[in-house]
Short mmCIF file of C-alpha atoms in Angstrom, two decimals:
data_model
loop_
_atom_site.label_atom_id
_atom_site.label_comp_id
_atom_site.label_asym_id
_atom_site.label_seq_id
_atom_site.Cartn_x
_atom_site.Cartn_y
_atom_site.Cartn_z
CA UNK S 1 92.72 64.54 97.66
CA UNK S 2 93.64 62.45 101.13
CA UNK S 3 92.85 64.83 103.72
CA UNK S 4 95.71 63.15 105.91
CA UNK S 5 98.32 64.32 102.63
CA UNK S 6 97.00 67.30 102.34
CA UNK S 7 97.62 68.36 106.43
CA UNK S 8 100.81 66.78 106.20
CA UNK S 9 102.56 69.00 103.90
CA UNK S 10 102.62 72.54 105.87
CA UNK S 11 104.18 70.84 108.93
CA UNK S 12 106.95 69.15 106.39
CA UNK S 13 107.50 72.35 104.39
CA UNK S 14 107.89 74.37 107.59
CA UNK S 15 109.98 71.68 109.09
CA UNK S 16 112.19 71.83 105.95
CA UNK S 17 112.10 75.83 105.81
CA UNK S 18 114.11 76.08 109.83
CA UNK S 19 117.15 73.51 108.27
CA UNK S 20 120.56 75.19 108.29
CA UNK S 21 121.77 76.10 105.20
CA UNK S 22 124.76 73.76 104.95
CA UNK S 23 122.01 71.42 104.21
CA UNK S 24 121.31 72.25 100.78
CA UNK S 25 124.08 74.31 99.72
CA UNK S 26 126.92 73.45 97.39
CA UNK S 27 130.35 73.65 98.57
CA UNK S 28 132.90 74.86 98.36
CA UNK S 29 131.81 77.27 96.02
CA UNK S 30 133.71 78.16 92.52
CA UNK S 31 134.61 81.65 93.22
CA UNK S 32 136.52 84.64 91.08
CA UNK S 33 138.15 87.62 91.56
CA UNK S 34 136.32 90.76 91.01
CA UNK S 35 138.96 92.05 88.50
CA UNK S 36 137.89 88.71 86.38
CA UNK S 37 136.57 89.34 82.74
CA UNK S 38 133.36 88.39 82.11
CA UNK S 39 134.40 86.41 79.38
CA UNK S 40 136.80 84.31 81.73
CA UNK S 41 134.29 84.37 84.15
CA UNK S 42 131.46 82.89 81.65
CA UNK S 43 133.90 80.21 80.17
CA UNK S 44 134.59 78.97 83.99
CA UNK S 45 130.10 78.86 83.77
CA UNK S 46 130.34 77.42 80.86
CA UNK S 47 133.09 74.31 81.66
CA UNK S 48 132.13 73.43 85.14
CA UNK S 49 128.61 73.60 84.23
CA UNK S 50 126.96 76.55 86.25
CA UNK S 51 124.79 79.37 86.37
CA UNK S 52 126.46 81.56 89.27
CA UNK S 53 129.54 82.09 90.33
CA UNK S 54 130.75 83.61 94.00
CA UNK S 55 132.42 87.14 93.53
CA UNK S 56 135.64 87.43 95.91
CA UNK S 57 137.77 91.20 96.87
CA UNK S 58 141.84 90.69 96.86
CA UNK S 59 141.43 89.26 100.37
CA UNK S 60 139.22 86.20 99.56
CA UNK S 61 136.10 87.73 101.05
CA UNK S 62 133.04 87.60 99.28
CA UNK S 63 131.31 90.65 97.42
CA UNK S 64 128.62 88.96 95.66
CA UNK S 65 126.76 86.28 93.22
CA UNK S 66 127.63 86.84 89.30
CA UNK S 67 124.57 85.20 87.61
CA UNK S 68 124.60 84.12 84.11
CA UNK S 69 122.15 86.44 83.31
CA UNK S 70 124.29 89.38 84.27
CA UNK S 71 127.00 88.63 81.96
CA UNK S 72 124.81 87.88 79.00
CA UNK S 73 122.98 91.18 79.67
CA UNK S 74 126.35 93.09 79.80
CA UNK S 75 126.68 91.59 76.54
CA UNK S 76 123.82 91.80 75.15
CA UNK S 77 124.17 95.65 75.30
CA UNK S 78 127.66 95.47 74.52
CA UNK S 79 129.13 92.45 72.86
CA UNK S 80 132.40 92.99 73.05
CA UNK S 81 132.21 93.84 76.56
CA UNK S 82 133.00 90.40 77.57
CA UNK S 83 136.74 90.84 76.64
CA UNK S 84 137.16 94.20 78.75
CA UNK S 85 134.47 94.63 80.95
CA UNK S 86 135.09 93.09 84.99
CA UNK S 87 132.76 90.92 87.21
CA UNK S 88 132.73 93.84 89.50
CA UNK S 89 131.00 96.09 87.11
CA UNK S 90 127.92 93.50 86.85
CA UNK S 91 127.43 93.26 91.35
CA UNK S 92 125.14 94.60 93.28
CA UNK S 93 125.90 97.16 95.73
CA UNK S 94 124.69 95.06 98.10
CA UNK S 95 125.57 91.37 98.12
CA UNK S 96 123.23 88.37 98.81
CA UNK S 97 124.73 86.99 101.82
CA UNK S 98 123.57 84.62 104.55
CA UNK S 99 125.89 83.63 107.31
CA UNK S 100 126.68 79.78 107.92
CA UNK S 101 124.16 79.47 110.86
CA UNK S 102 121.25 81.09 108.50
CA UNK S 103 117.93 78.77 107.71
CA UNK S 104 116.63 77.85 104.92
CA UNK S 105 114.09 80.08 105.19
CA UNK S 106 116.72 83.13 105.66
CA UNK S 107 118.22 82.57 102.56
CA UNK S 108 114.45 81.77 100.36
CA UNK S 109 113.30 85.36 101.70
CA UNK S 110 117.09 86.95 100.86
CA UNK S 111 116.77 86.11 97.39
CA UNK S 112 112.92 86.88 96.89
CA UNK S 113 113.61 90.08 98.84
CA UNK S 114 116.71 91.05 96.84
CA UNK S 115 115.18 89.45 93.49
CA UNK S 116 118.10 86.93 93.01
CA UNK S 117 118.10 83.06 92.55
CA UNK S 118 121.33 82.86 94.39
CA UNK S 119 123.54 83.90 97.66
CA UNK S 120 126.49 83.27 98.91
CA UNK S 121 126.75 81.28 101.95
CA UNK S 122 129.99 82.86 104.33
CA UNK S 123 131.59 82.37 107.49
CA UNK S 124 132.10 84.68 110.49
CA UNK S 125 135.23 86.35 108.07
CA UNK S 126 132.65 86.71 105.42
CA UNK S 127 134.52 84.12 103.25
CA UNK S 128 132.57 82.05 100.74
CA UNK S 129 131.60 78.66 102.25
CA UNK S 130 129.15 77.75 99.96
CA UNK S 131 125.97 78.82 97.72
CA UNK S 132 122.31 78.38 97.43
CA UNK S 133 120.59 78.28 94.41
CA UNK S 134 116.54 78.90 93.79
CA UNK S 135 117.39 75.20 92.29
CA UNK S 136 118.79 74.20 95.72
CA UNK S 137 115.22 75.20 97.13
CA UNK S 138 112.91 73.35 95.15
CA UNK S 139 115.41 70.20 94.93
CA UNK S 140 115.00 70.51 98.85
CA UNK S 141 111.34 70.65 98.69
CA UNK S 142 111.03 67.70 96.47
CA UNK S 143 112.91 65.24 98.63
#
C-alpha cells in the first residue's frame, strides 16, 4: 500500500470525527409520543422507511431512541404486545442524547458507550432536532 494513503487517513478520520453533528444527522426527526403503540409506532418504521424513531413526553421533549429491534423483541416475547404495549415500556432509563453543538465523535462514543446505533440530537430545551444513526457514521466516513 502507498505509504502517502496510508498516513493520510488518521488525519482525515480525526478531522471528520471533531464535525458538528448537524453535519451528518437527519432532520427533523420523525418522532412519537411515548403513549404510542408499538404497533403504530412500527407501521410509521415500516411506511417512511426507518429503523428508529425519536421518543417525545406530552411536552415535545425528547425521552429516547425506539429501535426496531426493541419492538420486534417486545414481540417476539409477546406477540400480541404490539396492540397494547407503549413505546415507553421499550426506553431506556437513560436516553441517548447529544446536544446540537456535540461532535461527531460525542455522539460515536454515546452510542458505543450506551450500546445503541442511534441518539437523538436536541436543542438547549432538549427538543428533538435531529438523529444520528451508526449508518450516519460510516456514510460519513466513506465520503
Amino acid at each position: 500500500m502507498d505509504r502517502r494513503i496510508a498516513q493520510g487517513r488518521p488525519d482525515r478520520a480525526a478531522g471528520l470525527a471533531w464535525r458538528q453533528i448537524s453535519e451528518v444527522m437527519s432532520a427533523p426527526p420523525h418522532c412519537v409520543a411515548t403513549s404510542t403503540t408499538l404497533g403504530d409506532a412500527l407501521a410509521v418504521m415500516v411506511r417512511e422507511g426507518l429503523r428508529h424513531l425519536v421518543v417525545t413526553d406530552e411536552g415535545g421533549r425528547c425521552v429516547g431512541v425506539l429501535a426496531d429491534r426493541s419492538v420486534v423483541a417486545a414481540w417476539a416475547a409477546e406477540p400480541t404486545t404490539l396492540s397494547y404495549r407503549r413505546v415507553s415500556s421499550v426506553l431506556d432509563r437513560t436516553p441517548a442524547v447529544v446536544a446540537t453543538g456535540a461532535a461527531v465523535v460525542d455522539a460515536a462514543r454515546l452510542m458505543r458507550t450506551a450500546c445503541v446505533d442511534a441518539v437523538a440530537v436536541v436543542d438547549t430545551r432538549g427538543v428533538a432536532v435531529g438523529v444520528v444513526t451508526g449508518s450516519d457514521l460510516v456514510a460519513l466516513l466513506a465520503r
